[in-house]
Amino acid sequence: MADVRAVLYGFALLQLASGQRSTALVVAVEPRAQWQIPWDVVVGDAADLDQPLRVSVDRTDLKKLELPQSAIGKNFEINSRQVTVAAMTEGIRSFTLSPYVFTSMTNARRLLGVGENEAMYYVIDLADKHCGRSSRRG
């Protein structure tokens, strides 16, 4: 193995400006210089997601989230916590129809109620990409 990174990924309840409720998928991955998460940031800066309760949303989900086209700095609630949009991506779509909301590991832990040293999944980077089959559990 070359590296192991923790991943947080979970459904969360949204409270929108209209008072309507919806769901989103909160996503965070331990940062690495060679892997920017989220990718395809078109407005704002992914580094700003390290600030308290800052999130990234995709432009294609602005209507669902009841956010304006200029969503940077706008607020909404995730699991009863007010979050602020710090970055926007283009084209990151969810197959569940619930929007993805990317943030830092610290923020995701707060939003999803996960302990400081806990993770939901792990991503393993292999040192030799040809040994993938032998590293699977069976």
mmCIF file of C-alpha atoms in Angstrom:
data_model
loop_
_atom_site.group_PDB
_atom_site.id
_atom_site.type_symbol
_atom_site.label_atom_id
_atom_site.label_comp_id
_atom_site.label_asym_id
_atom_site.label_seq_id
_atom_site.Cartn_x
_atom_site.Cartn_y
_atom_site.Cartn_z
ATOM 1 C CA MET A 1 0.000 0.000 0.000
ATOM 2 C CA ALA A 2 1.174 3.497 -0.799
ATOM 3 C CA ASP A 3 -1.447 5.396 1.225
ATOM 4 C CA VAL A 4 -4.743 5.047 3.103
ATOM 5 C CA ARG A 5 -7.257 7.882 3.385
ATOM 6 C CA ALA A 6 -10.390 8.090 5.507
ATOM 7 C CA VAL A 7 -13.694 8.897 3.818
ATOM 8 C CA LEU A 8 -16.899 10.250 5.327
ATOM 9 C CA TYR A 9 -20.044 9.852 3.223
ATOM 10 C CA GLY A 10 -23.561 10.085 4.539
ATOM 11 C CA PHE A 11 -27.074 11.344 4.003
ATOM 12 C CA ALA A 12 -28.037 14.490 5.873
ATOM 13 C CA LEU A 13 -31.255 16.443 6.335
ATOM 14 C CA LEU A 14 -31.412 19.887 4.722
ATOM 15 C CA GLN A 15 -33.566 22.794 5.816
ATOM 16 C CA LEU A 16 -33.996 25.094 2.824
ATOM 17 C CA ALA A 17 -34.788 28.808 2.758
ATOM 18 C CA SER A 18 -38.471 28.111 1.952
ATOM 19 C CA GLY A 19 -38.766 25.924 5.040
ATOM 20 C CA GLN A 20 -38.912 22.805 2.887
ATOM 21 C CA ARG A 21 -36.821 19.798 3.911
ATOM 22 C CA SER A 22 -34.696 17.674 1.632
ATOM 23 C CA THR A 23 -31.620 15.456 1.773
ATOM 24 C CA ALA A 24 -28.025 15.701 0.591
ATOM 25 C CA LEU A 25 -24.956 13.483 0.641
ATOM 26 C CA VAL A 26 -22.153 14.971 2.718
ATOM 27 C CA VAL A 27 -18.735 13.910 1.390
ATOM 28 C CA ALA A 28 -15.235 14.395 2.809
ATOM 29 C CA VAL A 29 -11.928 12.675 2.089
ATOM 30 C CA GLU A 30 -8.640 13.115 3.948
ATOM 31 C CA PRO A 31 -6.723 15.620 1.823
ATOM 32 C CA ARG A 32 -3.669 14.794 -0.264
ATOM 33 C CA ALA A 33 -1.777 17.199 -2.519
ATOM 34 C CA GLN A 34 -2.268 15.034 -5.617
ATOM 35 C CA TRP A 35 -6.034 14.509 -5.104
ATOM 36 C CA GLN A 36 -8.217 17.622 -4.860
ATOM 37 C CA ILE A 37 -11.641 16.847 -3.452
ATOM 38 C CA PRO A 38 -13.938 18.210 -4.725
ATOM 39 C CA TRP A 39 -12.690 18.333 -8.292
ATOM 40 C CA ASP A 40 -13.894 20.763 -10.997
ATOM 41 C CA VAL A 41 -14.176 23.771 -8.672
ATOM 42 C CA VAL A 42 -15.307 26.664 -10.889
ATOM 43 C CA VAL A 43 -16.063 29.356 -8.297
ATOM 44 C CA GLY A 44 -14.361 29.830 -4.933
ATOM 45 C CA ASP A 45 -11.506 27.750 -3.568
ATOM 46 C CA ALA A 46 -11.549 24.175 -2.227
ATOM 47 C CA ALA A 47 -9.054 25.284 0.462
ATOM 48 C CA ASP A 48 -11.821 27.428 1.980
ATOM 49 C CA LEU A 49 -13.713 24.251 2.922
ATOM 50 C CA ASP A 50 -11.328 23.942 5.885
ATOM 51 C CA GLN A 51 -13.017 26.958 7.479
ATOM 52 C CA PRO A 52 -15.763 26.153 10.022
ATOM 53 C CA LEU A 53 -18.936 24.800 8.411
ATOM 54 C CA ARG A 54 -17.984 25.746 4.853
ATOM 55 C CA VAL A 55 -19.254 23.571 2.005
ATOM 56 C CA SER A 56 -19.081 23.164 -1.749
ATOM 57 C CA VAL A 57 -22.180 22.631 -3.889
ATOM 58 C CA ASP A 58 -22.574 21.936 -7.586
ATOM 59 C CA ARG A 59 -24.049 24.545 -9.938
ATOM 60 C CA THR A 60 -26.522 21.978 -11.244
ATOM 61 C CA ASP A 61 -27.998 21.624 -7.722
ATOM 62 C CA LEU A 62 -28.501 25.332 -6.951
ATOM 63 C CA LYS A 63 -32.229 25.219 -7.711
ATOM 64 C CA LYS A 64 -32.729 22.101 -5.535
ATOM 65 C CA LEU A 65 -30.868 23.838 -2.716
ATOM 66 C CA GLU A 66 -32.843 27.075 -3.265
ATOM 67 C CA LEU A 67 -29.603 28.994 -3.762
ATOM 68 C CA PRO A 68 -28.964 31.837 -6.231
ATOM 69 C CA GLN A 69 -26.471 31.580 -9.115
ATOM 70 C CA SER A 70 -24.073 33.650 -7.007
ATOM 71 C CA ALA A 71 -24.242 31.199 -4.089
ATOM 72 C CA ILE A 72 -20.830 31.934 -2.543
ATOM 73 C CA GLY A 73 -21.407 33.219 0.987
ATOM 74 C CA LYS A 74 -25.040 32.045 1.093
ATOM 75 C CA ASN A 75 -26.281 29.873 3.956
ATOM 76 C CA PHE A 76 -28.528 26.856 4.426
ATOM 77 C CA GLU A 77 -28.892 24.179 7.112
ATOM 78 C CA ILE A 78 -27.522 20.655 7.207
ATOM 79 C CA ASN A 79 -28.643 18.540 10.179
ATOM 80 C CA SER A 80 -29.683 21.709 12.064
ATOM 81 C CA ARG A 81 -26.294 23.416 11.557
ATOM 82 C CA GLN A 82 -25.971 26.503 9.419
ATOM 83 C CA VAL A 83 -23.398 26.058 6.654
ATOM 84 C CA THR A 84 -21.948 28.597 4.222
ATOM 85 C CA VAL A 85 -21.193 27.962 0.553
ATOM 86 C CA ALA A 86 -17.471 28.560 -0.036
ATOM 87 C CA ALA A 87 -17.010 26.875 -3.423
ATOM 88 C CA MET A 88 -19.016 25.648 -6.394
ATOM 89 C CA THR A 89 -18.289 22.772 -8.741
ATOM 90 C CA GLU A 90 -19.571 22.047 -12.229
ATOM 91 C CA GLY A 91 -20.937 18.662 -13.229
ATOM 92 C CA ILE A 92 -20.605 16.553 -10.068
ATOM 93 C CA ARG A 93 -23.936 14.757 -10.094
ATOM 94 C CA SER A 94 -25.305 12.168 -7.704
ATOM 95 C CA PHE A 95 -26.992 8.996 -8.913
ATOM 96 C CA THR A 96 -29.347 9.213 -5.899
ATOM 97 C CA LEU A 97 -30.797 12.585 -6.984
ATOM 98 C CA SER A 98 -29.731 14.066 -3.644
ATOM 99 C CA PRO A 99 -27.018 16.689 -4.169
ATOM 100 C CA TYR A 100 -23.451 16.124 -3.049
ATOM 101 C CA VAL A 101 -22.134 18.594 -0.483
ATOM 102 C CA PHE A 102 -18.353 18.455 -0.127
ATOM 103 C CA THR A 103 -16.547 19.747 2.937
ATOM 104 C CA SER A 104 -13.505 19.077 5.124
ATOM 105 C CA MET A 105 -13.184 16.028 7.372
ATOM 106 C CA THR A 106 -13.627 18.198 10.479
ATOM 107 C CA ASN A 107 -16.813 19.777 9.140
ATOM 108 C CA ALA A 108 -18.204 16.448 7.913
ATOM 109 C CA ARG A 109 -17.658 14.920 11.345
ATOM 110 C CA ARG A 110 -19.651 17.768 12.899
ATOM 111 C CA LEU A 111 -22.421 17.577 10.302
ATOM 112 C CA LEU A 112 -22.742 13.781 10.371
ATOM 113 C CA GLY A 113 -22.145 13.250 14.093
ATOM 114 C CA VAL A 114 -19.037 11.114 13.578
ATOM 115 C CA GLY A 115 -16.270 10.897 16.197
ATOM 116 C CA GLU A 116 -12.878 12.547 15.712
ATOM 117 C CA ASN A 117 -10.972 9.360 14.863
ATOM 118 C CA GLU A 118 -13.776 7.577 13.038
ATOM 119 C CA ALA A 119 -14.313 6.999 9.329
ATOM 120 C CA MET A 120 -17.060 5.372 7.304
ATOM 121 C CA TYR A 121 -14.809 4.073 4.537
ATOM 122 C CA TYR A 122 -11.156 4.005 3.548
ATOM 123 C CA VAL A 123 -9.534 4.561 0.165
ATOM 124 C CA ILE A 124 -6.393 2.497 -0.346
ATOM 125 C CA ASP A 125 -3.806 3.624 -2.882
ATOM 126 C CA LEU A 126 -1.723 0.683 -4.021
ATOM 127 C CA ALA A 127 2.036 1.016 -4.480
ATOM 128 C CA ASP A 128 1.843 -1.402 -7.399
ATOM 129 C CA LYS A 129 -1.381 -0.887 -9.329
ATOM 130 C CA HIS A 130 -1.038 -4.374 -10.860
ATOM 131 C CA CYS A 131 -1.531 -6.095 -7.497
ATOM 132 C CA GLY A 132 -5.164 -4.984 -7.105
ATOM 133 C CA ARG A 133 -6.576 -8.483 -7.349
ATOM 134 C CA SER A 134 -4.322 -9.900 -4.653
ATOM 135 C CA SER A 135 -5.214 -7.094 -2.223
ATOM 136 C CA ARG A 136 -8.997 -7.772 -2.267
ATOM 137 C CA ARG A 137 -10.545 -9.587 0.637
ATOM 138 C CA GLY A 138 -12.401 -12.682 -0.382
#
